[in-house]
PDB file of C-alpha atoms and ligand atoms in Angstrom:
ATOM      1  CA  MET S 833      93.517 165.537 148.831  1.00 78.00           C
ATOM      2  CA  ARG S 834      92.279 162.420 150.804  1.00 93.00           C
ATOM      3  CA  LYS S 835      90.013 163.148 153.684  1.00 96.00           C
ATOM      4  CA  LYS S 836      90.717 162.212 157.117  1.00 97.00           C
ATOM      5  CA  ILE S 837      87.504 160.790 158.438  1.00 98.00           C
ATOM      6  CA  VAL S 838      86.654 159.328 161.874  1.00 98.00           C
ATOM      7  CA  ALA S 839      83.101 157.606 161.547  1.00 98.00           C
ATOM      8  CA  GLY S 840      80.963 156.232 164.717  1.00 98.00           C
ATOM      9  CA  ASN S 841      78.808 153.493 164.047  1.00 98.00           C
ATOM     10  CA  TRP S 842      76.311 153.430 166.815  1.00 98.00           C
ATOM     11  CA  LYS S 843      74.987 149.923 165.516  1.00 98.00           C
ATOM     12  CA  MET S 844      71.603 149.028 167.245  1.00 98.00           C
ATOM     13  CA  ASN S 845      72.388 150.905 170.412  1.00 98.00           C
ATOM     14  CA  LYS S 846      70.624 153.671 172.498  1.00 98.00           C
ATOM     15  CA  THR S 847      67.207 154.975 173.119  1.00 98.00           C
ATOM     16  CA  TYR S 848      66.062 158.349 171.455  1.00 98.00           C
ATOM     17  CA  GLU S 849      66.947 160.285 174.784  1.00 98.00           C
ATOM     18  CA  GLU S 850      70.269 158.578 174.918  1.00 98.00           C
ATOM     19  CA  ALA S 851      71.020 159.442 171.394  1.00 98.00           C
ATOM     20  CA  LEU S 852      70.289 163.112 171.659  1.00 97.00           C
ATOM     21  CA  THR S 853      72.538 163.354 174.821  1.00 98.00           C
ATOM     22  CA  LEU S 854      75.414 161.601 173.152  1.00 98.00           C
ATOM     23  CA  VAL S 855      75.212 163.437 170.079  1.00 97.00           C
ATOM     24  CA  SER S 856      75.041 166.864 172.100  1.00 97.00           C
ATOM     25  CA  GLU S 857      78.147 165.678 174.212  1.00 98.00           C
ATOM     26  CA  ILE S 858      80.119 164.989 170.905  1.00 98.00           C
ATOM     27  CA  ASP S 859      78.839 168.279 169.251  1.00 97.00           C
ATOM     28  CA  ASN S 860      80.338 170.241 172.275  1.00 96.00           C
ATOM     29  CA  MET S 861      83.566 168.394 172.669  1.00 97.00           C
ATOM     30  CA  VAL S 862      84.290 168.458 168.990  1.00 97.00           C
ATOM     31  CA  LYS S 863      83.598 172.258 168.900  1.00 95.00           C
ATOM     32  CA  ASP S 864      85.646 172.667 171.935  1.00 96.00           C
ATOM     33  CA  GLU S 865      88.615 170.296 171.506  1.00 97.00           C
ATOM     34  CA  VAL S 866      89.115 169.634 167.846  1.00 96.00           C
ATOM     35  CA  THR S 867      91.227 171.711 165.932  1.00 92.00           C
ATOM     36  CA  GLY S 868      92.589 169.845 163.027  1.00 88.00           C
ATOM     37  CA  GLU S 869      90.981 168.921 159.518  1.00 92.00           C
ATOM     38  CA  VAL S 870      89.121 165.889 160.181  1.00 97.00           C
ATOM     39  CA  THR S 871      85.543 164.972 158.995  1.00 97.00           C
ATOM     40  CA  VAL S 872      83.503 163.505 161.904  1.00 98.00           C
ATOM     41  CA  VAL S 873      80.650 161.241 160.869  1.00 98.00           C
ATOM     42  CA  ILE S 874      77.869 159.810 162.906  1.00 98.00           C
ATOM     43  CA  ALA S 875      75.672 156.811 162.149  1.00 98.00           C
ATOM     44  CA  PRO S 876      72.615 156.609 164.348  1.00 98.00           C
ATOM     45  CA  PRO S 877      69.811 154.060 163.843  1.00 98.00           C
ATOM     46  CA  PHE S 878      67.386 155.056 161.545  1.00 98.00           C
ATOM     47  CA  PRO S 879      64.693 156.542 163.698  1.00 98.00           C
ATOM     48  CA  TYR S 880      67.143 159.173 165.186  1.00 98.00           C
ATOM     49  CA  LEU S 881      68.588 160.416 161.949  1.00 98.00           C
ATOM     50  CA  GLN S 882      66.843 163.468 161.555  1.00 97.00           C
ATOM     51  CA  SER S 883      66.989 164.422 165.141  1.00 97.00           C
ATOM     52  CA  VAL S 884      70.621 163.713 165.258  1.00 97.00           C
ATOM     53  CA  GLY S 885      71.041 165.672 161.788  1.00 95.00           C
ATOM     54  CA  LYS S 886      69.336 168.928 163.523  1.00 95.00           C
ATOM     55  CA  LEU S 887      71.516 168.766 166.371  1.00 93.00           C
ATOM     56  CA  THR S 888      74.631 168.478 164.282  1.00 90.00           C
ATOM     57  CA  GLN S 889      73.721 171.276 161.645  1.00 89.00           C
ATOM     58  CA  GLY S 890      75.749 174.323 163.172  1.00 88.00           C
ATOM     59  CA  ASN S 891      78.816 171.932 163.343  1.00 91.00           C
ATOM     60  CA  ASP S 892      80.572 171.719 160.111  1.00 92.00           C
ATOM     61  CA  LYS S 893      82.897 169.156 161.226  1.00 95.00           C
ATOM     62  CA  LEU S 894      79.944 166.767 162.002  1.00 97.00           C
ATOM     63  CA  HIS S 895      78.320 164.817 159.073  1.00 97.00           C
ATOM     64  CA  LEU S 896      75.400 162.479 159.296  1.00 98.00           C
ATOM     65  CA  ALA S 897      75.643 158.747 158.073  1.00 98.00           C
ATOM     66  CA  ALA S 898      72.784 155.912 157.702  1.00 98.00           C
ATOM     67  CA  GLN S 899      73.977 152.312 158.538  1.00 98.00           C
ATOM     68  CA  ASN S 900      72.015 150.442 155.996  1.00 98.00           C
ATOM     69  CA  VAL S 901      70.125 151.427 152.567  1.00 98.00           C
ATOM     70  CA  SER S 902      67.835 149.582 150.303  1.00 98.00           C
ATOM     71  CA  GLU S 903      68.974 148.557 146.944  1.00 98.00           C
ATOM     72  CA  HIS S 904      65.644 149.604 145.856  1.00 98.00           C
ATOM     73  CA  GLU S 905      64.396 152.871 144.666  1.00 97.00           C
ATOM     74  CA  SER S 906      61.008 152.937 145.881  1.00 98.00           C
ATOM     75  CA  GLY S 907      57.863 150.806 146.087  1.00 98.00           C
ATOM     76  CA  ALA S 908      56.625 147.565 147.807  1.00 98.00           C
ATOM     77  CA  TYR S 909      59.710 146.805 150.061  1.00 98.00           C
ATOM     78  CA  THR S 910      58.132 146.965 153.646  1.00 98.00           C
ATOM     79  CA  GLY S 911      60.527 147.789 156.318  1.00 97.00           C
ATOM     80  CA  GLU S 912      63.113 149.140 154.004  1.00 98.00           C
ATOM     81  CA  VAL S 913      64.466 152.540 153.735  1.00 98.00           C
ATOM     82  CA  SER S 914      65.669 154.236 150.342  1.00 98.00           C
ATOM     83  CA  ALA S 915      68.790 156.244 149.142  1.00 98.00           C
ATOM     84  CA  ARG S 916      66.317 158.944 148.293  1.00 98.00           C
ATOM     85  CA  MET S 917      64.622 159.107 151.592  1.00 98.00           C
ATOM     86  CA  LEU S 918      68.004 159.548 153.502  1.00 98.00           C
ATOM     87  CA  GLN S 919      68.789 162.156 151.069  1.00 98.00           C
ATOM     88  CA  SER S 920      65.845 164.139 151.665  1.00 97.00           C
ATOM     89  CA  ILE S 921      66.550 164.348 155.463  1.00 97.00           C
ATOM     90  CA  GLY S 922      70.135 165.342 154.911  1.00 96.00           C
ATOM     91  CA  THR S 923      72.051 162.301 155.455  1.00 97.00           C
ATOM     92  CA  GLU S 924      75.232 162.290 153.832  1.00 97.00           C
ATOM     93  CA  TYR S 925      76.806 159.222 153.979  1.00 98.00           C
ATOM     94  CA  VAL S 926      76.075 155.446 154.339  1.00 98.00           C
ATOM     95  CA  ILE S 927      77.460 152.470 155.485  1.00 98.00           C
ATOM     96  CA  ILE S 928      77.330 149.830 153.087  1.00 98.00           C
ATOM     97  CA  GLY S 929      78.413 146.077 153.354  1.00 98.00           C
ATOM     98  CA  HIS S 930      79.064 145.903 157.057  1.00 98.00           C
ATOM     99  CA  SER S 931      80.015 142.356 157.968  1.00 98.00           C
ATOM    100  CA  GLU S 932      77.127 142.347 160.311  1.00 98.00           C
ATOM    101  CA  ARG S 933      74.919 142.741 157.451  1.00 98.00           C
ATOM    102  CA  ARG S 934      76.441 140.409 155.114  1.00 98.00           C
ATOM    103  CA  MET S 935      76.465 137.760 157.910  1.00 97.00           C
ATOM    104  CA  TYR S 936      72.955 138.014 159.701  1.00 97.00           C
ATOM    105  CA  HIS S 937      71.119 139.742 156.602  1.00 97.00           C
ATOM    106  CA  HIS S 938      72.861 137.730 153.858  1.00 97.00           C
ATOM    107  CA  GLU S 939      73.561 140.764 151.888  1.00 98.00           C
ATOM    108  CA  ASP S 940      75.880 139.306 148.815  1.00 98.00           C
ATOM    109  CA  ALA S 941      78.187 141.226 146.654  1.00 98.00           C
ATOM    110  CA  GLN S 942      75.546 142.113 143.951  1.00 98.00           C
ATOM    111  CA  THR S 943      73.377 143.405 146.443  1.00 98.00           C
ATOM    112  CA  LEU S 944      76.074 145.592 147.951  1.00 98.00           C
ATOM    113  CA  TYR S 945      76.749 146.673 144.331  1.00 98.00           C
ATOM    114  CA  GLN S 946      72.958 147.668 143.830  1.00 98.00           C
ATOM    115  CA  LYS S 947      73.238 149.497 147.151  1.00 98.00           C
ATOM    116  CA  LEU S 948      76.054 151.427 146.223  1.00 98.00           C
ATOM    117  CA  LYS S 949      74.608 152.390 142.927  1.00 98.00           C
ATOM    118  CA  ALA S 950      71.298 153.402 144.440  1.00 98.00           C
ATOM    119  CA  SER S 951      73.256 155.582 147.034  1.00 98.00           C
ATOM    120  CA  ILE S 952      75.536 157.387 144.515  1.00 98.00           C
ATOM    121  CA  ALA S 953      72.659 158.077 142.240  1.00 98.00           C
ATOM    122  CA  GLN S 954      70.975 160.322 145.161  1.00 98.00           C
ATOM    123  CA  GLY S 955      74.185 161.853 145.979  1.00 98.00           C
ATOM    124  CA  LEU S 956      75.093 159.819 149.149  1.00 98.00           C
ATOM    125  CA  LYS S 957      78.736 159.053 149.894  1.00 98.00           C
ATOM    126  CA  PRO S 958      78.969 155.295 150.673  1.00 98.00           C
ATOM    127  CA  ILE S 959      81.249 153.880 153.305  1.00 99.00           C
ATOM    128  CA  PHE S 960      82.212 150.533 151.693  1.00 98.00           C
ATOM    129  CA  CYS S 961      83.130 147.869 154.243  1.00 98.00           C
ATOM    130  CA  CYS S 962      85.267 145.002 153.640  1.00 98.00           C
ATOM    131  CA  GLY S 963      87.335 142.622 155.721  1.00 98.00           C
ATOM    132  CA  GLU S 964      88.120 138.726 156.351  1.00 98.00           C
ATOM    133  CA  PRO S 965      87.196 136.519 159.008  1.00 97.00           C
ATOM    134  CA  LEU S 966      89.908 135.045 161.332  1.00 95.00           C
ATOM    135  CA  GLU S 967      90.011 131.632 159.240  1.00 95.00           C
ATOM    136  CA  GLU S 968      91.203 133.504 156.133  1.00 96.00           C
ATOM    137  CA  ARG S 969      93.713 135.495 158.058  1.00 96.00           C
ATOM    138  CA  ASP S 970      94.884 132.088 159.658  1.00 94.00           C
ATOM    139  CA  ALA S 971      95.129 130.468 156.368  1.00 96.00           C
ATOM    140  CA  ASP S 972      96.910 133.470 154.795  1.00 97.00           C
ATOM    141  CA  ARG S 973      94.350 134.271 152.562  1.00 98.00           C
ATOM    142  CA  HIS S 974      93.350 137.668 153.627  1.00 98.00           C
ATOM    143  CA  PHE S 975      94.712 139.789 150.947  1.00 98.00           C
ATOM    144  CA  ASP S 976      92.846 137.590 148.257  1.00 98.00           C
ATOM    145  CA  TYR S 977      89.512 137.473 150.513  1.00 98.00           C
ATOM    146  CA  VAL S 978      89.468 141.342 150.596  1.00 98.00           C
ATOM    147  CA  GLY S 979      90.720 142.027 147.078  1.00 98.00           C
ATOM    148  CA  GLN S 980      87.665 139.734 145.807  1.00 98.00           C
ATOM    149  CA  GLN S 981      85.220 141.626 147.950  1.00 98.00           C
ATOM    150  CA  LEU S 982      86.383 144.891 146.356  1.00 98.00           C
ATOM    151  CA  HIS S 983      86.381 143.524 142.915  1.00 98.00           C
ATOM    152  CA  ASP S 984      82.780 141.858 143.292  1.00 98.00           C
ATOM    153  CA  SER S 985      80.905 145.173 144.506  1.00 98.00           C
ATOM    154  CA  LEU S 986      82.985 147.919 143.126  1.00 98.00           C
ATOM    155  CA  SER S 987      84.263 146.930 139.725  1.00 96.00           C
ATOM    156  CA  TYR S 988      80.969 147.730 137.842  1.00 94.00           C
ATOM    157  CA  LEU S 989      81.370 151.185 138.981  1.00 97.00           C
ATOM    158  CA  SER S 990      82.438 153.950 136.746  1.00 96.00           C
ATOM    159  CA  ASN S 991      85.360 156.177 137.825  1.00 95.00           C
ATOM    160  CA  GLU S 992      83.047 159.108 138.555  1.00 95.00           C
ATOM    161  CA  GLU S 993      80.702 156.834 140.596  1.00 96.00           C
ATOM    162  CA  PHE S 994      83.472 155.466 142.581  1.00 97.00           C
ATOM    163  CA  ASP S 995      84.676 159.085 143.222  1.00 94.00           C
ATOM    164  CA  LYS S 996      82.528 159.521 146.172  1.00 93.00           C
ATOM    165  CA  VAL S 997      83.374 156.127 147.747  1.00 98.00           C
ATOM    166  CA  VAL S 998      85.009 155.878 151.154  1.00 98.00           C
ATOM    167  CA  ILE S 999      86.424 152.491 152.072  1.00 98.00           C
ATOM    168  CA  ALA S1000      86.551 150.779 155.671  1.00 98.00           C
ATOM    169  CA  TYR S1001      88.697 147.848 156.301  1.00 98.00           C
ATOM    170  CA  GLU S1002      87.222 145.947 159.081  1.00 98.00           C
ATOM    171  CA  PRO S1003      88.704 142.429 159.841  1.00 98.00           C
ATOM    172  CA  ILE S1004      85.969 140.512 161.641  1.00 97.00           C
ATOM    173  CA  TRP S1005      88.216 138.959 164.142  1.00 96.00           C
ATOM    174  CA  ALA S1006      88.833 142.407 165.358  1.00 95.00           C
ATOM    175  CA  ILE S1007      85.257 143.627 165.567  1.00 93.00           C
ATOM    176  CA  GLY S1008      83.965 144.068 169.133  1.00 89.00           C
ATOM    177  CA  THR S1009      86.495 141.626 170.500  1.00 90.00           C
ATOM    178  CA  GLY S1010      89.167 143.927 171.845  1.00 86.00           C
ATOM    179  CA  ARG S1011      91.535 142.429 169.561  1.00 87.00           C
ATOM    180  CA  THR S1012      92.765 145.078 166.995  1.00 89.00           C
ATOM    181  CA  ALA S1013      94.742 144.479 164.066  1.00 91.00           C
ATOM    182  CA  SER S1014      98.457 145.707 164.716  1.00 96.00           C
ATOM    183  CA  SER S1015      99.264 149.091 162.898  1.00 97.00           C
ATOM    184  CA  GLN S1016     101.533 147.084 160.502  1.00 97.00           C
ATOM    185  CA  GLN S1017      98.663 144.492 159.696  1.00 97.00           C
ATOM    186  CA  ALA S1018      96.259 147.599 159.125  1.00 98.00           C
ATOM    187  CA  GLN S1019      98.886 149.647 156.811  1.00 98.00           C
ATOM    188  CA  GLU S1020      99.784 146.466 154.798  1.00 98.00           C
ATOM    189  CA  MET S1021      95.980 145.667 154.044  1.00 98.00           C
ATOM    190  CA  HIS S1022      95.440 149.306 153.276  1.00 98.00           C
ATOM    191  CA  ALA S1023      98.015 149.879 151.004  1.00 98.00           C
ATOM    192  CA  TYR S1024      96.903 146.512 149.345  1.00 98.00           C
ATOM    193  CA  ILE S1025      93.577 147.755 149.133  1.00 98.00           C
ATOM    194  CA  ARG S1026      94.826 151.154 147.586  1.00 98.00           C
ATOM    195  CA  GLU S1027      96.819 148.947 145.140  1.00 98.00           C
ATOM    196  CA  GLN S1028      93.657 147.180 144.231  1.00 98.00           C
ATOM    197  CA  LEU S1029      91.653 150.357 143.864  1.00 98.00           C
ATOM    198  CA  SER S1030      94.292 151.546 141.337  1.00 97.00           C
ATOM    199  CA  ARG S1031      93.649 148.381 139.319  1.00 97.00           C
ATOM    200  CA  LEU S1032      89.907 148.894 139.288  1.00 97.00           C
ATOM    201  CA  PHE S1033      89.769 152.852 138.822  1.00 97.00           C
ATOM    202  CA  ASP S1034      92.347 155.319 137.914  1.00 93.00           C
ATOM    203  CA  ALA S1035      95.406 155.623 140.133  1.00 94.00           C
ATOM    204  CA  GLU S1036      94.482 159.192 141.130  1.00 94.00           C
ATOM    205  CA  ALA S1037      91.042 158.283 142.361  1.00 94.00           C
ATOM    206  CA  ALA S1038      92.814 155.339 144.304  1.00 95.00           C
ATOM    207  CA  TYR S1039      95.004 157.749 145.863  1.00 96.00           C
ATOM    208  CA  ASN S1040      92.499 160.088 147.011  1.00 96.00           C
ATOM    209  CA  THR S1041      90.158 157.406 148.443  1.00 98.00           C
ATOM    210  CA  SER S1042      89.842 157.599 152.298  1.00 98.00           C
ATOM    211  CA  ILE S1043      90.586 154.080 153.742  1.00 98.00           C
ATOM    212  CA  LEU S1044      89.303 153.846 157.364  1.00 98.00           C
ATOM    213  CA  TYR S1045      90.212 151.026 159.880  1.00 98.00           C
ATOM    214  CA  GLY S1046      87.490 149.545 161.947  1.00 97.00           C
ATOM    215  CA  GLY S1047      87.770 146.897 164.759  1.00 96.00           C
ATOM    216  CA  SER S1048      88.337 147.491 168.471  1.00 94.00           C
ATOM    217  CA  CYS S1049      89.805 150.990 167.887  1.00 97.00           C
ATOM    218  CA  ASN S1050      89.905 152.851 170.968  1.00 97.00           C
ATOM    219  CA  PRO S1051      91.810 156.047 172.604  1.00 97.00           C
ATOM    220  CA  GLY S1052      94.639 153.927 173.308  1.00 97.00           C
ATOM    221  CA  ASN S1053      95.585 152.582 169.940  1.00 97.00           C
ATOM    222  CA  ALA S1054      94.188 155.131 167.404  1.00 98.00           C
ATOM    223  CA  LYS S1055      97.215 157.472 167.259  1.00 97.00           C
ATOM    224  CA  GLU S1056      99.305 154.285 166.065  1.00 98.00           C
ATOM    225  CA  LEU S1057      96.754 153.391 163.468  1.00 98.00           C
ATOM    226  CA  PHE S1058      96.297 156.782 162.274  1.00 98.00           C
ATOM    227  CA  ALA S1059      99.882 157.440 161.862  1.00 97.00           C
ATOM    228  CA  GLN S1060     100.159 154.556 159.010  1.00 98.00           C
ATOM    229  CA  PRO S1061     100.472 156.156 155.529  1.00 97.00           C
ATOM    230  CA  ASP S1062      97.552 154.508 154.272  1.00 98.00           C
ATOM    231  CA  VAL S1063      95.203 154.470 157.064  1.00 98.00           C
ATOM    232  CA  ASP S1064      93.068 157.751 156.706  1.00 98.00           C
ATOM    233  CA  GLY S1065      90.983 157.350 159.743  1.00 98.00           C
ATOM    234  CA  GLY S1066      88.544 155.046 161.642  1.00 98.00           C
ATOM    235  CA  LEU S1067      85.142 153.454 161.839  1.00 98.00           C
ATOM    236  CA  ILE S1068      84.682 153.015 165.245  1.00 98.00           C
ATOM    237  CA  GLY S1069      81.976 150.799 166.854  1.00 98.00           C
ATOM    238  CA  GLY S1070      81.795 150.327 170.722  1.00 97.00           C
ATOM    239  CA  ALA S1071      83.925 153.434 171.450  1.00 98.00           C
ATOM    240  CA  SER S1072      81.837 155.805 169.466  1.00 98.00           C
ATOM    241  CA  LEU S1073      79.091 155.254 172.084  1.00 98.00           C
ATOM    242  CA  LYS S1074      81.017 157.206 174.602  1.00 98.00           C
ATOM    243  CA  SER S1075      81.600 160.927 173.963  1.00 98.00           C
ATOM    244  CA  ARG S1076      84.999 161.158 175.831  1.00 98.00           C
ATOM    245  CA  ASP S1077      86.476 158.211 173.813  1.00 98.00           C
ATOM    246  CA  PHE S1078      85.240 159.155 170.798  1.00 98.00           C
ATOM    247  CA  THR S1079      86.437 162.627 170.872  1.00 98.00           C
ATOM    248  CA  ASP S1080      89.815 161.276 172.043  1.00 98.00           C
ATOM    249  CA  ILE S1081      89.762 159.110 168.848  1.00 98.00           C
ATOM    250  CA  ILE S1082      89.192 162.144 166.601  1.00 98.00           C
ATOM    251  CA  LYS S1083      92.042 163.982 168.632  1.00 97.00           C
ATOM    252  CA  SER S1084      94.437 161.221 167.584  1.00 96.00           C
ATOM    253  CA  PHE S1085      95.146 162.770 164.177  1.00 91.00           C
TER     254      PHE S1085
HETATM  255  P1  13P U1958      84.157 148.053 167.400  1.00 90.65           P
HETATM  256  O1  13P U1958      84.798 149.205 167.510  1.00 90.65           O
HETATM  257  O2  13P U1958      83.105 147.931 168.478  1.00 90.65           O
HETATM  258  O3  13P U1958      85.017 146.757 167.482  1.00 90.65           O
HETATM  259  O4  13P U1958      83.372 147.938 166.095  1.00 90.65           O
HETATM  260  C1  13P U1958      83.901 147.934 164.725  1.00 90.65           C
HETATM  261  C2  13P U1958      82.723 148.166 163.901  1.00 90.65           C
HETATM  262  O5  13P U1958      82.122 147.301 163.513  1.00 90.65           O
HETATM  263  C3  13P U1958      82.396 149.583 163.323  1.00 90.65           C
HETATM  264  O6  13P U1958      81.485 149.586 162.242  1.00 90.65           O
END
């Protein structure tokens, strides 16, 4: 059975105090209001991971994610955080290949593969992001573009390794822009991604993989997006910084 997942990517936002307030509010709202089977993932900035993790420990719907991880195991890599460190403080998921990291930190497909490998080796569940820029969509090359991203970073994983991976489709033109992919655009890309996964891995693994949509997802559009057969949840940016909006998105299933 594929999991329904709503993940909040806080990006580089919130002070420590604000982060604790936000997570306490989410914890309470999820406890009081969310009845369905949905996994809620929260990805705060690195310095808050442990404290946020402690606050969510008593709530089995809430799970902790990091926004990034080093591709290296350990050693002289100043400023980097390893998968083992994340695992040792109770982190369960890790976002890999977000377009902002590909763009601003020049993370290429091979580096992302190494990050996937390092994370899986430590028992972390990667949320692997893919998605095309506007010019690729306008040129009608979006399927090929995303297919290539999947192939270039995932194809070296074994079926067992791939088993832990969650995919997030985030068209770059929809991130932080207020412009969402229509539910039809999301569905056709998610179905295409699942089809590509079934070529790279076994069909059952592809069927069971959760594929999340990200990009200006909000309480107003989540219901229609999540109703699509191949949309298994969302990776939420801006709206995950507001407890009311984030909870309403979770309740859209
Ligand atoms: P927004 O929801 O702010 O568009 O961000 C999406 C995103 O990048 C989540 O990782």
